[in-house]
Tab-separated table of C-alpha atoms in Angstrom:
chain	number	residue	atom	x	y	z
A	1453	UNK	CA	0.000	0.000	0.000
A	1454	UNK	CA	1.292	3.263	-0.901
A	1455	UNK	CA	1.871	5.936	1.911
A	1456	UNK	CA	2.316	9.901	1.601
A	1457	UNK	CA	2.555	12.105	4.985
A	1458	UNK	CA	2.344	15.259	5.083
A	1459	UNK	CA	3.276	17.018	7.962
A	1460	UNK	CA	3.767	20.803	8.904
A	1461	UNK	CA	7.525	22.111	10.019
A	1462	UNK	CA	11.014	21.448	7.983
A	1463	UNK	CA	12.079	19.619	10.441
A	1464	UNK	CA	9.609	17.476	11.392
A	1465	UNK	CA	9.347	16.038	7.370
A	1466	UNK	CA	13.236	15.795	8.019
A	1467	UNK	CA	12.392	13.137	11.183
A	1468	UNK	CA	9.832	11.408	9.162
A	1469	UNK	CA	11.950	11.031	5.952
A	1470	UNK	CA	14.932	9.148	8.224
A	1471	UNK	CA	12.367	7.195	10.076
A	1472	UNK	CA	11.202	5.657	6.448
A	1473	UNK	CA	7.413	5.340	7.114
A	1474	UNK	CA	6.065	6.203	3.777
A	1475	UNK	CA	6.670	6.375	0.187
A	1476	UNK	CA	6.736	10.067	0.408
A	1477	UNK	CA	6.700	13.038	3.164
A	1478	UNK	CA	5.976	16.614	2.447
A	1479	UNK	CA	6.440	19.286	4.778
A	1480	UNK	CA	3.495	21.953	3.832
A	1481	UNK	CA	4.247	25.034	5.859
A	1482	UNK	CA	2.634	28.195	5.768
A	1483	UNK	CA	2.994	30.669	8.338
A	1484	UNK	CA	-0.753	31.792	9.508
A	1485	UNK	CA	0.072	32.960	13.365
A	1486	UNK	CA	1.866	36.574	12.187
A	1487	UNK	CA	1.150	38.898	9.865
A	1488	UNK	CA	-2.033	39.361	7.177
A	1489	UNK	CA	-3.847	35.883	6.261
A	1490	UNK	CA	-3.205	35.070	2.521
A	1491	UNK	CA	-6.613	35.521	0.547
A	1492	UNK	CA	-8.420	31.693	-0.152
A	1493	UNK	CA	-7.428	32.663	-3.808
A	1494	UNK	CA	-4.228	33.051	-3.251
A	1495	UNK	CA	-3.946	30.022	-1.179
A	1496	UNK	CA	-5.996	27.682	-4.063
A	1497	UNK	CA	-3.864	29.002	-6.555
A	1498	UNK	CA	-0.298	27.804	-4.409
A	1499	UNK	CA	-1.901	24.355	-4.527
A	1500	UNK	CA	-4.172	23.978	-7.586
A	1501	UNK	CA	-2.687	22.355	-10.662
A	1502	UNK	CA	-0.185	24.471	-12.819
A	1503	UNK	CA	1.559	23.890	-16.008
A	1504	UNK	CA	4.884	22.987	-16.391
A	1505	UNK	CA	5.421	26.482	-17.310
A	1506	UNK	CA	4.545	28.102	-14.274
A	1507	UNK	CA	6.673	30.999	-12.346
A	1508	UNK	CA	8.669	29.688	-10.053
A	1509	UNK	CA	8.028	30.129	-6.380
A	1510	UNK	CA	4.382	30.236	-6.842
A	1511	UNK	CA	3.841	26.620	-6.930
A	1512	UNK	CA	3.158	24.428	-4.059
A	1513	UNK	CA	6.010	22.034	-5.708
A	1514	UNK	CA	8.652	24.041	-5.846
A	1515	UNK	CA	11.847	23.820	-3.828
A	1516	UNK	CA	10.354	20.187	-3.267
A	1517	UNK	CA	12.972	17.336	-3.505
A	1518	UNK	CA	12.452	13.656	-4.488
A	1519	UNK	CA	11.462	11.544	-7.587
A	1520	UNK	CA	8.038	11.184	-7.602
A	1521	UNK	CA	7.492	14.900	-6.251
A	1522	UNK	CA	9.894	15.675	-9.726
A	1523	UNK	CA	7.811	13.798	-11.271
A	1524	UNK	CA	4.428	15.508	-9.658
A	1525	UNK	CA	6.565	18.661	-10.879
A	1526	UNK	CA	6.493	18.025	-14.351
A	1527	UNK	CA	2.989	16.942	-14.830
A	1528	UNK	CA	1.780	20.316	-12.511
A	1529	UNK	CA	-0.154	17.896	-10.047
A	1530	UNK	CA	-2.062	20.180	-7.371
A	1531	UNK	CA	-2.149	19.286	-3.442
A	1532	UNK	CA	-5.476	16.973	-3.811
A	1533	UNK	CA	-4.079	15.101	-7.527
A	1534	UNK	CA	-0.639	14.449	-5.605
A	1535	UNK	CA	-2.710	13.076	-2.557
A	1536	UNK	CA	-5.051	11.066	-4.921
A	1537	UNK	CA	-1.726	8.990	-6.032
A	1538	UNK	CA	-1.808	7.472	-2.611
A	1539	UNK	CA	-3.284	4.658	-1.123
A	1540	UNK	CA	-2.730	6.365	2.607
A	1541	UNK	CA	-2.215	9.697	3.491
A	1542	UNK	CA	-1.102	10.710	7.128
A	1543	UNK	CA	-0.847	13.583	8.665
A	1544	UNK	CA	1.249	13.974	11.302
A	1545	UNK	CA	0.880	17.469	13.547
A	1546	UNK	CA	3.065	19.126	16.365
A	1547	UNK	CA	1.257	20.752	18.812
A	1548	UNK	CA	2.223	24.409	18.531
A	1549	UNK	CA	-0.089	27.001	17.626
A	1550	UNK	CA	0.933	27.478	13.896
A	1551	UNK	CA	0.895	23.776	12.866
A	1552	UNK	CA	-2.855	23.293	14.509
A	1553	UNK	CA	-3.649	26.403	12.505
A	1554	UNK	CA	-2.064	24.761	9.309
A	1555	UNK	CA	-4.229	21.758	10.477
A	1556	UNK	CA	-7.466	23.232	10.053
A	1557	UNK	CA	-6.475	25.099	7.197
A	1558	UNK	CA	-5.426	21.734	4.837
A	1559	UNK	CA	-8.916	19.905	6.807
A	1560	UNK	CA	-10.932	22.739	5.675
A	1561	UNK	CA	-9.674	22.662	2.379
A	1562	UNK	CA	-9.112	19.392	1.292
A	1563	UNK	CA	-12.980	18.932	2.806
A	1564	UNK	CA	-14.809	19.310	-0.289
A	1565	UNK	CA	-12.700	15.812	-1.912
A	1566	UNK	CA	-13.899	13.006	-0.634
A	1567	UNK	CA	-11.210	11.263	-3.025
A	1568	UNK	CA	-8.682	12.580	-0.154
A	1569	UNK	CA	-10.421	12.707	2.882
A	1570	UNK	CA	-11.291	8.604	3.004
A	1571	UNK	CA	-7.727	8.460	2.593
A	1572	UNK	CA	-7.066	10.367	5.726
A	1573	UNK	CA	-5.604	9.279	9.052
A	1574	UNK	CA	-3.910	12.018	11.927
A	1575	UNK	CA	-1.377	11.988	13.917
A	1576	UNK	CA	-1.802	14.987	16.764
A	1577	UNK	CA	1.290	14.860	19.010
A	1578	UNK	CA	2.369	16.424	22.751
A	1579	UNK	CA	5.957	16.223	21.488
A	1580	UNK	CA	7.652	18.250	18.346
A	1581	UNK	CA	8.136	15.555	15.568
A	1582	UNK	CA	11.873	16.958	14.950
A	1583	UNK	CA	12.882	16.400	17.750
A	1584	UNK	CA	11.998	12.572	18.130
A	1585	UNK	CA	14.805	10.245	16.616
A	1586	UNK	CA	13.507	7.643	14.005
A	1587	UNK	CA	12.577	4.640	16.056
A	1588	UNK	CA	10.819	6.272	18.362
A	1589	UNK	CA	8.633	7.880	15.256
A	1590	UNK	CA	8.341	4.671	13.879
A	1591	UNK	CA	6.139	3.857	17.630
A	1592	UNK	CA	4.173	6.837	17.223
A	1593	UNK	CA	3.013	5.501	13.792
A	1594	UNK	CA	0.658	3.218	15.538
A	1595	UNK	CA	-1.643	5.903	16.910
A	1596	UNK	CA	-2.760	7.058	13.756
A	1597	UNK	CA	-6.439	7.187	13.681
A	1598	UNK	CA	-9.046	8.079	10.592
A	1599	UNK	CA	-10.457	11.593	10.088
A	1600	UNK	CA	-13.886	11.753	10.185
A	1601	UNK	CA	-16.678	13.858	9.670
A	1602	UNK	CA	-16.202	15.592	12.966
A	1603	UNK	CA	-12.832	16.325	12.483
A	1604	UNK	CA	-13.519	18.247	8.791
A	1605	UNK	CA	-16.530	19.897	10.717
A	1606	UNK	CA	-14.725	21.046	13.587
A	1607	UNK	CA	-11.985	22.533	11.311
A	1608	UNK	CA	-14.147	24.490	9.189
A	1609	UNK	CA	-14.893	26.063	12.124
A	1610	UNK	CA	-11.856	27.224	13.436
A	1611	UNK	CA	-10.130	28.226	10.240
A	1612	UNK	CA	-13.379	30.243	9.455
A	1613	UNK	CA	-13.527	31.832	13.077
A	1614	UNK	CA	-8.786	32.711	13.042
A	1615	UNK	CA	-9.851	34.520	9.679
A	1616	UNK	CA	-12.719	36.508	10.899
A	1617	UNK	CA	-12.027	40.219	11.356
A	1618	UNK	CA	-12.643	40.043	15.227
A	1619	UNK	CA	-11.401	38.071	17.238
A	1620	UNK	CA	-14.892	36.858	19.306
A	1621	UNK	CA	-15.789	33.750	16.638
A	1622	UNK	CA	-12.117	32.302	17.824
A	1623	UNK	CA	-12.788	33.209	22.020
A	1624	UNK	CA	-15.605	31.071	21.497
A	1625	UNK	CA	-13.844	28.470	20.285
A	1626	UNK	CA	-13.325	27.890	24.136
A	1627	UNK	CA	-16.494	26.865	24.624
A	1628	UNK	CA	-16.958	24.218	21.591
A	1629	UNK	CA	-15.732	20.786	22.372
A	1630	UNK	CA	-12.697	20.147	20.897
A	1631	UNK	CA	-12.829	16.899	21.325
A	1632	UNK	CA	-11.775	16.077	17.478
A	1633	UNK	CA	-9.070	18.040	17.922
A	1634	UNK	CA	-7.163	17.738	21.035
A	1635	UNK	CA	-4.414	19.974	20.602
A	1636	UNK	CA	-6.467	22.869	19.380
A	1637	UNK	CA	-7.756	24.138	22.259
A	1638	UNK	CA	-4.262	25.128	23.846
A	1639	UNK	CA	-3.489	27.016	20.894
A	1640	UNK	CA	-6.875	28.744	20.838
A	1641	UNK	CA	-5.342	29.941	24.554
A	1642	UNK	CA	-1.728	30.963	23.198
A	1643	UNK	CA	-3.513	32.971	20.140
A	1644	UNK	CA	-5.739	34.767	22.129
A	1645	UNK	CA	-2.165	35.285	24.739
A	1646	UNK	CA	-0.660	37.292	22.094
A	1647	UNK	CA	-3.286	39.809	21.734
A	1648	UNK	CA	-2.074	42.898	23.641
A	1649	UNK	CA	-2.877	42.571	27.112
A	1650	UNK	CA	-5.152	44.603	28.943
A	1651	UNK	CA	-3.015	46.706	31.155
A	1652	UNK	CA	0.595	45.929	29.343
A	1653	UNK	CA	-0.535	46.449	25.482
A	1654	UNK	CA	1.897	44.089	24.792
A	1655	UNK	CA	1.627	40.073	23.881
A	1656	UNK	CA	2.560	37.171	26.237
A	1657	UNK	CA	5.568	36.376	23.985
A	1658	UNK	CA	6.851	40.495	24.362
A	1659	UNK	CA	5.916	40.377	28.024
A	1660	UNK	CA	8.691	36.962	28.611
A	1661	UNK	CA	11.271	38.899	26.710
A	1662	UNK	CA	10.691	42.178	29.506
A	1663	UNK	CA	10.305	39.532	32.421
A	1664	UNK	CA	13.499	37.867	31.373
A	1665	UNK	CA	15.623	41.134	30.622
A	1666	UNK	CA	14.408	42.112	34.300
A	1667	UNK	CA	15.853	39.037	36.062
A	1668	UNK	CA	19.326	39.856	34.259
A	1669	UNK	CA	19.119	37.741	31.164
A	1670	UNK	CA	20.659	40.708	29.253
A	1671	UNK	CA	21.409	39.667	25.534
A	1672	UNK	CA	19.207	39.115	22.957
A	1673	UNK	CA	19.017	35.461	22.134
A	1674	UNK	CA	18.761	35.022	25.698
A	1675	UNK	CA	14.932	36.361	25.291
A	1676	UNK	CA	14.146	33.971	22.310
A	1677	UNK	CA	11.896	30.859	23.418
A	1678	UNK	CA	12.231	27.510	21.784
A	1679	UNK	CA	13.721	24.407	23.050
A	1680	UNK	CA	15.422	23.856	26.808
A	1681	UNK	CA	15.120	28.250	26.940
A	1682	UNK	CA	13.747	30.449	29.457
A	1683	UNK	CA	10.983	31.219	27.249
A	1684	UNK	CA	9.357	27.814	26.561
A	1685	UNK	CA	6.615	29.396	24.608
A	1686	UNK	CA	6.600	28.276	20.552
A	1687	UNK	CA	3.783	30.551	19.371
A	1688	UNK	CA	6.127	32.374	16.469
A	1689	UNK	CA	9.123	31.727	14.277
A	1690	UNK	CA	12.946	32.525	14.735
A	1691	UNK	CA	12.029	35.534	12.332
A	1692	UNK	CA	8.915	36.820	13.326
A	1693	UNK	CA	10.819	36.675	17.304
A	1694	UNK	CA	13.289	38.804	15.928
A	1695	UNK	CA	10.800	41.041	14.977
A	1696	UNK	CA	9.253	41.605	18.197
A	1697	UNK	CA	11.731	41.786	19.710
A	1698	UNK	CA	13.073	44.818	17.703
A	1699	UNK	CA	9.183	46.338	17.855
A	1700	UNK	CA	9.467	46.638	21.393
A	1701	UNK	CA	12.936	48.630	20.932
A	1702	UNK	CA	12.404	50.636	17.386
A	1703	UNK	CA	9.506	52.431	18.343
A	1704	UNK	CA	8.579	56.291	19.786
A	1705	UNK	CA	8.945	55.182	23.224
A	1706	UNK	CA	11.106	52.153	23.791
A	1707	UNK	CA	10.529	49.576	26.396
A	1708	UNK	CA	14.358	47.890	25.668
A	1709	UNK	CA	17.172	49.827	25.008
A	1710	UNK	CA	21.111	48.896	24.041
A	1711	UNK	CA	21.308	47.006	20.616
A	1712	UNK	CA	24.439	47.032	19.061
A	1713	UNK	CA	22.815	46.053	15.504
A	1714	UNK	CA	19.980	45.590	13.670
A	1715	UNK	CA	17.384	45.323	12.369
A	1716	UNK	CA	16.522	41.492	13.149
A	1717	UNK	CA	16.449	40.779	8.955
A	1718	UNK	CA	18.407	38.560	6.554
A	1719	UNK	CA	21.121	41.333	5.706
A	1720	UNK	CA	22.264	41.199	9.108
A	1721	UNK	CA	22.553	37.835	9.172
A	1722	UNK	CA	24.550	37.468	6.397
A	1723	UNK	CA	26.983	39.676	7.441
A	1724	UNK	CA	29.286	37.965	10.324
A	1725	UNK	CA	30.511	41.157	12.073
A	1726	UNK	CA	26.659	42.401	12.237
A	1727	UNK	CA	25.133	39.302	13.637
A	1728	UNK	CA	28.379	39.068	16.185
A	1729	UNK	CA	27.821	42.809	17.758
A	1730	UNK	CA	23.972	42.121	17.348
A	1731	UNK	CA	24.516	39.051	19.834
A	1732	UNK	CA	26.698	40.622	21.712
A	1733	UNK	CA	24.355	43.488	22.496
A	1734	UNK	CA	23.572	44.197	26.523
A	1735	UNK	CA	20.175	45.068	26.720
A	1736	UNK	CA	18.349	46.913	29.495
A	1737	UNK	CA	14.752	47.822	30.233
A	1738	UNK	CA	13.786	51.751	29.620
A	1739	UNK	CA	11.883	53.493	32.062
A	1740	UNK	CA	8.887	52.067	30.223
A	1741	UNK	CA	10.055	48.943	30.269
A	1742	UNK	CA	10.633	49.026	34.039
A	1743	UNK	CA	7.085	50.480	34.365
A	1744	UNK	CA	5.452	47.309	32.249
A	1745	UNK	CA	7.356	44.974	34.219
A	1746	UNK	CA	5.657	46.211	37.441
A	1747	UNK	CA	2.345	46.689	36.282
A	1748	UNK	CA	2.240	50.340	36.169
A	1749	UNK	CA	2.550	50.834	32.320
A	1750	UNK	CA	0.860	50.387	29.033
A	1751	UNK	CA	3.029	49.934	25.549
A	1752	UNK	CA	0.033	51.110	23.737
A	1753	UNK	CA	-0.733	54.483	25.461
A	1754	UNK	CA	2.697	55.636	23.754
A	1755	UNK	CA	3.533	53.509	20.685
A	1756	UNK	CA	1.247	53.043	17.801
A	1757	UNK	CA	-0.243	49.718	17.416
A	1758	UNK	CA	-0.940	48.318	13.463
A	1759	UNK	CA	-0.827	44.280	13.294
A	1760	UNK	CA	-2.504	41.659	12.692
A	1761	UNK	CA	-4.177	38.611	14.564
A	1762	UNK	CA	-5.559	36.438	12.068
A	1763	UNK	CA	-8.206	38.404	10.414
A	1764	UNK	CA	-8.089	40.948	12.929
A	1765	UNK	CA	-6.547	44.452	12.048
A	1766	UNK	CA	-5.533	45.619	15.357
A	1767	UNK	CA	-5.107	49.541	15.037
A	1768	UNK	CA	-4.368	51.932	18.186
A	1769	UNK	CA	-8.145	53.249	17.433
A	1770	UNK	CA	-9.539	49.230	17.516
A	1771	UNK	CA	-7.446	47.651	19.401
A	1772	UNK	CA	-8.566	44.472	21.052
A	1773	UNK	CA	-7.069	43.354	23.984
A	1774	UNK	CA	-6.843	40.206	25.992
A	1775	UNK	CA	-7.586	40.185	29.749
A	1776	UNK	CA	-5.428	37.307	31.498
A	1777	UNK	CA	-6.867	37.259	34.502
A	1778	UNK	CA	-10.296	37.305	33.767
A	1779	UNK	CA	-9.584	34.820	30.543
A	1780	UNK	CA	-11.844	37.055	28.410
A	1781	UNK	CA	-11.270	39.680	25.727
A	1782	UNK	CA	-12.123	43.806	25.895
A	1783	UNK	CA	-13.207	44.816	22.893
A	1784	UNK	CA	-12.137	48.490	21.329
């Protein structure tokens, strides 16, 4: 029986390819937790069918590696042809916040093809897939179970309520069962975490970074999260960190002050002696900063706010915020 999995991080097709479970793994990753939601359009078109001809970069194909995705290349197969090749296909799913939103993105779409959907079976893990070494993968492989009906229905849902243009269709998410989704509840809570927080204006991930500065954790990679950090919180990318964390100190009124380089983009990067006095850098907290940090200030009384939260345009005039201890949200 032929097998494809598709899964949702670099490195988590890059476990599943050494642990040889299927004919084929493809890592589909979009990034849907920062910035403005790509239009449905734009998203059908990245995974329809295209002729060989197409412009590169705008085809879910390209950059792919491996004969028969060469050979899906050349004929200009779409997401739901590719699938249809297979006798299986698996999904396998981390549990942070942008895979479960990639989750009920592919559900939602691929809901309309039956072809694909009796095909289905999921994989929702506690653990990130890259991080697992092949045998132990190989284990997990036995708790795949079938998607069903609930599980398309329930992921209409969600991906219909993150792209709404307020945020109250994904708060009440909370009270649905998520029962056909296990992880997505716990990244209905981190989402609605990084919406500026009533009293600080600021998300939970900006908030760690001015906790962490204040205990003496003074350069900047020292405020990332990810794996075995301070921070354990894996809401947004390497990138998109690096961009908060130069929002909160390239603004009117900084809350951080003391970078040696920047901004967090690919030029620096690529330029050793940049990256070096960028890591380097001895940050400290402003007076704002201090004033966040003990409750007694609000980023958004003296930096303009423009971002957005799924469909949500948060503006300084509509800005909705996220009340932590009352676990509800304040609207504009």
């Amino acid at each position: 029986m032929s097998r494809l999995i598709l899964t949702f991080t670099d490195s988590g097709a890059g476990g599943l390819k050494a642990a040889r479970l299927a004919d084929c793994v493809v890592g589909v990753e979009q990034r849907f937790v920062c910035g403005k939601l790509p239009p449905s359009s734009e998203l059908d078109a990245l995974f329809s069918p295209r002729a060989a001809s197409h412009r590169a970069g705008a085809h879910w194909l390209d950059n792919l590696t491996g004969r028969l995705l060469e050979d899906a290349r050349r004929q200009g197969l779409g997401l739901i042809e590719f699938c249809e090749l297979f006798d299986a296909v698996d999904l396998w799913v981390d549990p942070d916040p942008n895979s479960q939103l990639q989750l009920i993105w592919l559900l939602d779409y691929l809901r309309p093809h039956a072809s694909v959907t009796s095909r289905l079976a999921m994989l929702q893990t506690d653990h990130i897939i890259g991080e697992q070494q092949p045998a132990e993968l190989a284990a997990w492989q036995l708790r795949l179970a079938p998607v069903r009906g609930h599980h398309l229905e329930v992921a209409g849902a969600a991906w219909a309520a993150w792209g709404a243009s307020t945020p109250e269709a994904w708060f009440n998410l909370l009270t649905r069962d998520p029962g056909a989704l296990p992880q997505l509840r716990s990244s209905v809570v981190a989402l609605l975490e990084e919406l500026p927080s009533r009293g600080s204006g600021l998300g939970a991930t900006e908030m760690r970074m001015l906790e962490l500065l204040s205990a003496g954790h003074v350069h900047p990679y020292d405020l990332f999260p990810g794996h075995e950090k301070l921070s354990p919180r894996r809401t947004f990318s390497y990138w998109e960190t690096g961009a908060l964390l130069d929002g909160l100190a390239h603004c009117p009124v900084p809350a951080i002050s003391g970078f040696d380089d920047g901004p967090f983009d690919l030029d620096m990067h690529e330029d050793p002696e940049r990256h070096q006095r960028y890591k380097r850098s001895r940050l400290a907290l402003t007076g704002l900063g201090r004033a966040i940090v003990a409750g007694a200030g609000d980023f958004s009384q003296y930096n303009p706010i423009h971002r957005w939260w799924g469909g949500t345009e948060l503006t300084t005039e509509r800005l909705w915020c996220w009340d932590a201890e009352g676990r509800t949200l304040v609207a504009p």
